[in-house]
Amino acid sequence: MEFNTSSGVPIWRQVADHLADRIRTGDLAVGDRVPSTRELADSLNVAMSTALKALGELREQGLIRTDRGQGSFVAKRPMLVRVSSRRYRNSADGVSPTTAEFKRQNEGITLAGRASVERAPARVARRLAIAEGDPVSRIDYFWRDEQGPIQRSTQWEPLAVTRGTPIEVPPESGHPDVIARFAGIGVRVTRVLEETHSRMPTAAESGELEIGEGIPVFYLERTHLAGGLPVETADITIRGDRMTIATEHIVSEGEVDAG
């Protein structure tokens, strides 16, 4: 590889990115041995400390694992394929779309939640079309698989809609689906709005999702609506190195894409 010495990117980072690209493209497959610190330093003509830091970064990202006395190998790193088209539906099993995606990909996942009640902050109140300070339920969910944390979310629901019903307190486990939960109290969700952004994680997100330096996140603002009534809104953060977004676009007869 060639180094760009005028980019401002440290050499160790360039080495780590080079190896990470080889892993992501399949040039280095799961189970393949990666060069040792000395082999990497000698082959790229870099300092041992540079090679050591590059391999440490890959280890921190979960891209490689080290077996004592045997060396380092490309680790299994399953991606969550988030299918944007037809993601939300009325499901018979009542599980969340994220859980359904993991089931389709045969990957184990665990979900842990923390439920509470609070007064709606201004931005949450705006998204739920309620007054600032109105009571809302709040649930913080964390999704993990055998490789570590992938996704976190904070979801709010207006107690004006759910109070006194079986869904007043969101469940802390069981992979619940928002659409199915509201259907259970006779509220039919008709639309789901999502806005997705890519950004660097906050300090709190880095800790919760165990994110190494230089890894971005996908940040989503989501709102479920029953007709024109917002019944749930959520902030969702997903590790950028663990997710692929897939979308199917249906082309209707008679429509021509000028682009």
PDB file of C-alpha atoms in Angstrom, residues 60-211:
ATOM      1  CA  GLU A  60     -11.217  -2.823  19.164  1.00  0.00           C
ATOM      2  CA  GLN A  61     -13.576  -2.647  16.183  1.00  0.00           C
ATOM      3  CA  GLY A  62     -14.176  -6.380  16.465  1.00  0.00           C
ATOM      4  CA  LEU A  63     -12.787  -7.070  12.988  1.00  0.00           C
ATOM      5  CA  ILE A  64     -10.065  -9.417  14.252  1.00  0.00           C
ATOM      6  CA  ARG A  65      -9.620 -11.714  17.237  1.00  0.00           C
ATOM      7  CA  THR A  66      -6.360 -12.878  18.795  1.00  0.00           C
ATOM      8  CA  ASP A  67      -5.824 -16.447  19.973  1.00  0.00           C
ATOM      9  CA  ARG A  68      -2.949 -16.696  22.434  1.00  0.00           C
ATOM     10  CA  GLY A  69       0.018 -18.488  20.884  1.00  0.00           C
ATOM     11  CA  GLN A  70      -1.636 -18.788  17.458  1.00  0.00           C
ATOM     12  CA  GLY A  71      -1.976 -15.264  16.129  1.00  0.00           C
ATOM     13  CA  SER A  72      -4.761 -12.953  14.998  1.00  0.00           C
ATOM     14  CA  PHE A  73      -7.602 -13.928  12.680  1.00  0.00           C
ATOM     15  CA  VAL A  74     -10.486 -12.234  10.898  1.00  0.00           C
ATOM     16  CA  ALA A  75     -13.461 -12.435  13.253  1.00  0.00           C
ATOM     17  CA  LYS A  76     -17.011 -13.321  12.381  1.00  0.00           C
ATOM     18  CA  ARG A  77     -18.773  -9.984  12.055  1.00  0.00           C
ATOM     19  CA  PRO A  78     -22.424 -10.420  11.022  1.00  0.00           C
ATOM     20  CA  MET A  79     -24.052  -7.332   9.547  1.00  0.00           C
ATOM     21  CA  LEU A  80     -27.610  -6.283  10.237  1.00  0.00           C
ATOM     22  CA  VAL A  81     -29.218  -5.884   6.806  1.00  0.00           C
ATOM     23  CA  ARG A  82     -31.920  -3.289   7.401  1.00  0.00           C
ATOM     24  CA  VAL A  83     -34.440  -3.641   4.570  1.00  0.00           C
ATOM     25  CA  SER A  84     -36.032  -0.208   4.241  1.00  0.00           C
ATOM     26  CA  SER A  85     -38.785  -1.182   1.809  1.00  0.00           C
ATOM     27  CA  ARG A  86     -41.729  -3.051   3.365  1.00  0.00           C
ATOM     28  CA  ARG A  87     -40.027  -2.756   6.769  1.00  0.00           C
ATOM     29  CA  TYR A  88     -43.156  -1.890   8.732  1.00  0.00           C
ATOM     30  CA  ARG A  89     -46.169  -4.180   8.573  1.00  0.00           C
ATOM     31  CA  ASN A  90     -48.974  -5.725  10.585  1.00  0.00           C
ATOM     32  CA  SER A  91     -47.275  -8.874  11.833  1.00  0.00           C
ATOM     33  CA  ALA A  92     -48.913 -11.967  13.237  1.00  0.00           C
ATOM     34  CA  ASP A  93     -46.052 -12.676  15.655  1.00  0.00           C
ATOM     35  CA  GLY A  94     -45.917  -9.135  17.064  1.00  0.00           C
ATOM     36  CA  VAL A  95     -42.109  -8.851  17.045  1.00  0.00           C
ATOM     37  CA  SER A  96     -40.222  -5.715  16.103  1.00  0.00           C
ATOM     38  CA  PRO A  97     -38.826  -5.234  12.568  1.00  0.00           C
ATOM     39  CA  THR A  98     -35.265  -5.349  13.926  1.00  0.00           C
ATOM     40  CA  THR A  99     -35.866  -8.734  15.561  1.00  0.00           C
ATOM     41  CA  ALA A 100     -37.583 -10.009  12.401  1.00  0.00           C
ATOM     42  CA  GLU A 101     -34.517  -9.033  10.362  1.00  0.00           C
ATOM     43  CA  PHE A 102     -32.203 -10.893  12.694  1.00  0.00           C
ATOM     44  CA  LYS A 103     -34.421 -13.961  12.554  1.00  0.00           C
ATOM     45  CA  ARG A 104     -34.303 -13.902   8.751  1.00  0.00           C
ATOM     46  CA  GLN A 105     -30.520 -13.705   8.916  1.00  0.00           C
ATOM     47  CA  ASN A 106     -30.313 -16.487  11.529  1.00  0.00           C
ATOM     48  CA  GLU A 107     -28.396 -14.315  13.966  1.00  0.00           C
ATOM     49  CA  GLY A 108     -28.984 -14.473  17.707  1.00  0.00           C
ATOM     50  CA  ILE A 109     -30.002 -11.204  19.330  1.00  0.00           C
ATOM     51  CA  THR A 110     -30.858 -10.102  22.845  1.00  0.00           C
ATOM     52  CA  LEU A 111     -32.906  -7.080  23.845  1.00  0.00           C
ATOM     53  CA  ALA A 112     -32.822  -5.258  27.168  1.00  0.00           C
ATOM     54  CA  GLY A 113     -35.017  -2.299  28.052  1.00  0.00           C
ATOM     55  CA  ARG A 114     -35.506   0.287  30.794  1.00  0.00           C
ATOM     56  CA  ALA A 115     -38.989   1.829  31.106  1.00  0.00           C
ATOM     57  CA  SER A 116     -39.869   5.090  32.848  1.00  0.00           C
ATOM     58  CA  VAL A 117     -42.302   8.029  32.765  1.00  0.00           C
ATOM     59  CA  GLU A 118     -41.207  11.616  32.166  1.00  0.00           C
ATOM     60  CA  ARG A 119     -42.393  15.023  31.018  1.00  0.00           C
ATOM     61  CA  ALA A 120     -42.006  15.456  27.277  1.00  0.00           C
ATOM     62  CA  PRO A 121     -38.971  17.549  26.270  1.00  0.00           C
ATOM     63  CA  ALA A 122     -39.689  20.205  23.658  1.00  0.00           C
ATOM     64  CA  ARG A 123     -38.378  18.215  20.673  1.00  0.00           C
ATOM     65  CA  VAL A 124     -40.310  15.090  21.710  1.00  0.00           C
ATOM     66  CA  ALA A 125     -43.482  17.102  22.301  1.00  0.00           C
ATOM     67  CA  ARG A 126     -43.142  18.640  18.830  1.00  0.00           C
ATOM     68  CA  ARG A 127     -42.837  15.216  17.196  1.00  0.00           C
ATOM     69  CA  LEU A 128     -45.802  13.812  19.159  1.00  0.00           C
ATOM     70  CA  ALA A 129     -47.941  16.935  18.591  1.00  0.00           C
ATOM     71  CA  ILE A 130     -48.446  17.422  22.338  1.00  0.00           C
ATOM     72  CA  ALA A 131     -47.567  20.230  24.741  1.00  0.00           C
ATOM     73  CA  GLU A 132     -44.091  20.432  26.211  1.00  0.00           C
ATOM     74  CA  GLY A 133     -44.181  18.838  29.653  1.00  0.00           C
ATOM     75  CA  ASP A 134     -47.086  16.508  28.915  1.00  0.00           C
ATOM     76  CA  PRO A 135     -46.544  13.042  30.450  1.00  0.00           C
ATOM     77  CA  VAL A 136     -45.027  10.389  28.187  1.00  0.00           C
ATOM     78  CA  SER A 137     -43.775   6.864  28.703  1.00  0.00           C
ATOM     79  CA  ARG A 138     -40.141   6.298  27.831  1.00  0.00           C
ATOM     80  CA  ILE A 139     -38.301   3.081  27.042  1.00  0.00           C
ATOM     81  CA  ASP A 140     -34.581   2.721  26.341  1.00  0.00           C
ATOM     82  CA  TYR A 141     -33.755  -0.434  24.356  1.00  0.00           C
ATOM     83  CA  PHE A 142     -30.350  -1.995  23.669  1.00  0.00           C
ATOM     84  CA  TRP A 143     -29.826  -4.739  21.048  1.00  0.00           C
ATOM     85  CA  ARG A 144     -26.802  -7.038  21.197  1.00  0.00           C
ATOM     86  CA  ASP A 145     -25.631 -10.176  19.426  1.00  0.00           C
ATOM     87  CA  GLU A 146     -22.714 -12.479  20.176  1.00  0.00           C
ATOM     88  CA  GLN A 147     -20.317  -9.865  18.768  1.00  0.00           C
ATOM     89  CA  GLY A 148     -21.518  -7.062  21.042  1.00  0.00           C
ATOM     90  CA  PRO A 149     -23.945  -4.113  20.927  1.00  0.00           C
ATOM     91  CA  ILE A 150     -25.431  -3.034  17.602  1.00  0.00           C
ATOM     92  CA  GLN A 151     -28.311  -0.660  18.230  1.00  0.00           C
ATOM     93  CA  ARG A 152     -29.895   1.490  20.918  1.00  0.00           C
ATOM     94  CA  SER A 153     -33.140   3.425  20.887  1.00  0.00           C
ATOM     95  CA  THR A 154     -35.148   5.748  23.094  1.00  0.00           C
ATOM     96  CA  GLN A 155     -38.872   5.625  22.384  1.00  0.00           C
ATOM     97  CA  TRP A 156     -41.634   7.874  23.720  1.00  0.00           C
ATOM     98  CA  GLU A 157     -45.418   7.384  23.682  1.00  0.00           C
ATOM     99  CA  PRO A 158     -48.038   9.934  24.836  1.00  0.00           C
ATOM    100  CA  LEU A 159     -49.798   8.778  27.990  1.00  0.00           C
ATOM    101  CA  ALA A 160     -52.889  10.651  26.780  1.00  0.00           C
ATOM    102  CA  VAL A 161     -53.266   7.750  24.323  1.00  0.00           C
ATOM    103  CA  THR A 162     -52.003   4.785  26.368  1.00  0.00           C
ATOM    104  CA  ARG A 163     -52.868   5.599  30.008  1.00  0.00           C
ATOM    105  CA  GLY A 164     -55.128   2.976  31.567  1.00  0.00           C
ATOM    106  CA  THR A 165     -54.546   0.488  28.728  1.00  0.00           C
ATOM    107  CA  PRO A 166     -52.505  -2.746  28.725  1.00  0.00           C
ATOM    108  CA  ILE A 167     -49.725  -0.962  26.799  1.00  0.00           C
ATOM    109  CA  GLU A 168     -49.342   2.012  29.173  1.00  0.00           C
ATOM    110  CA  VAL A 169     -45.902   0.755  30.244  1.00  0.00           C
ATOM    111  CA  PRO A 170     -43.786  -0.441  27.266  1.00  0.00           C
ATOM    112  CA  PRO A 171     -42.373  -3.942  27.868  1.00  0.00           C
ATOM    113  CA  GLU A 172     -38.691  -4.167  28.769  1.00  0.00           C
ATOM    114  CA  SER A 173     -38.181  -7.472  26.952  1.00  0.00           C
ATOM    115  CA  GLY A 174     -39.756  -9.761  24.364  1.00  0.00           C
ATOM    116  CA  HIS A 175     -38.948  -7.826  21.159  1.00  0.00           C
ATOM    117  CA  PRO A 176     -42.291  -5.955  21.078  1.00  0.00           C
ATOM    118  CA  ASP A 177     -43.596  -4.357  17.879  1.00  0.00           C
ATOM    119  CA  VAL A 178     -45.092  -0.855  18.101  1.00  0.00           C
ATOM    120  CA  ILE A 179     -47.730  -1.534  15.422  1.00  0.00           C
ATOM    121  CA  ALA A 180     -48.903  -4.748  17.092  1.00  0.00           C
ATOM    122  CA  ARG A 181     -48.987  -3.157  20.546  1.00  0.00           C
ATOM    123  CA  PHE A 182     -51.228  -0.296  19.435  1.00  0.00           C
ATOM    124  CA  ALA A 183     -53.423  -2.625  17.397  1.00  0.00           C
ATOM    125  CA  GLY A 184     -54.077  -4.424  20.684  1.00  0.00           C
ATOM    126  CA  ILE A 185     -55.863  -1.337  22.039  1.00  0.00           C
ATOM    127  CA  GLY A 186     -57.715  -0.598  18.806  1.00  0.00           C
ATOM    128  CA  VAL A 187     -55.314   2.038  17.444  1.00  0.00           C
ATOM    129  CA  ARG A 188     -54.289   1.318  13.842  1.00  0.00           C
ATOM    130  CA  VAL A 189     -50.903   2.646  12.771  1.00  0.00           C
ATOM    131  CA  THR A 190     -51.151   3.814   9.156  1.00  0.00           C
ATOM    132  CA  ARG A 191     -47.800   5.509   8.532  1.00  0.00           C
ATOM    133  CA  VAL A 192     -44.225   5.416   9.815  1.00  0.00           C
ATOM    134  CA  LEU A 193     -41.907   8.354   9.122  1.00  0.00           C
ATOM    135  CA  GLU A 194     -38.127   7.976   9.266  1.00  0.00           C
ATOM    136  CA  GLU A 195     -35.250  10.397   8.753  1.00  0.00           C
ATOM    137  CA  THR A 196     -31.733   8.896   8.673  1.00  0.00           C
ATOM    138  CA  HIS A 197     -28.463  10.744   9.178  1.00  0.00           C
ATOM    139  CA  SER A 198     -24.851   9.618   9.395  1.00  0.00           C
ATOM    140  CA  ARG A 199     -22.693  11.229  12.078  1.00  0.00           C
ATOM    141  CA  MET A 200     -20.013  10.516  14.622  1.00  0.00           C
ATOM    142  CA  PRO A 201     -21.285   9.133  17.952  1.00  0.00           C
ATOM    143  CA  THR A 202     -21.591  11.137  21.129  1.00  0.00           C
ATOM    144  CA  ALA A 203     -19.429  10.156  24.092  1.00  0.00           C
ATOM    145  CA  ALA A 204     -22.412   8.384  25.675  1.00  0.00           C
ATOM    146  CA  GLU A 205     -23.203   6.469  22.483  1.00  0.00           C
ATOM    147  CA  SER A 206     -19.547   5.426  22.107  1.00  0.00           C
ATOM    148  CA  GLY A 207     -19.667   3.879  25.559  1.00  0.00           C
ATOM    149  CA  GLU A 208     -23.067   2.219  25.209  1.00  0.00           C
ATOM    150  CA  LEU A 209     -22.342   0.766  21.762  1.00  0.00           C
ATOM    151  CA  GLU A 210     -18.650   0.050  22.499  1.00  0.00           C
ATOM    152  CA  ILE A 211     -17.577   2.044  19.448  1.00  0.00           C
TER     153      ILE A 211
END
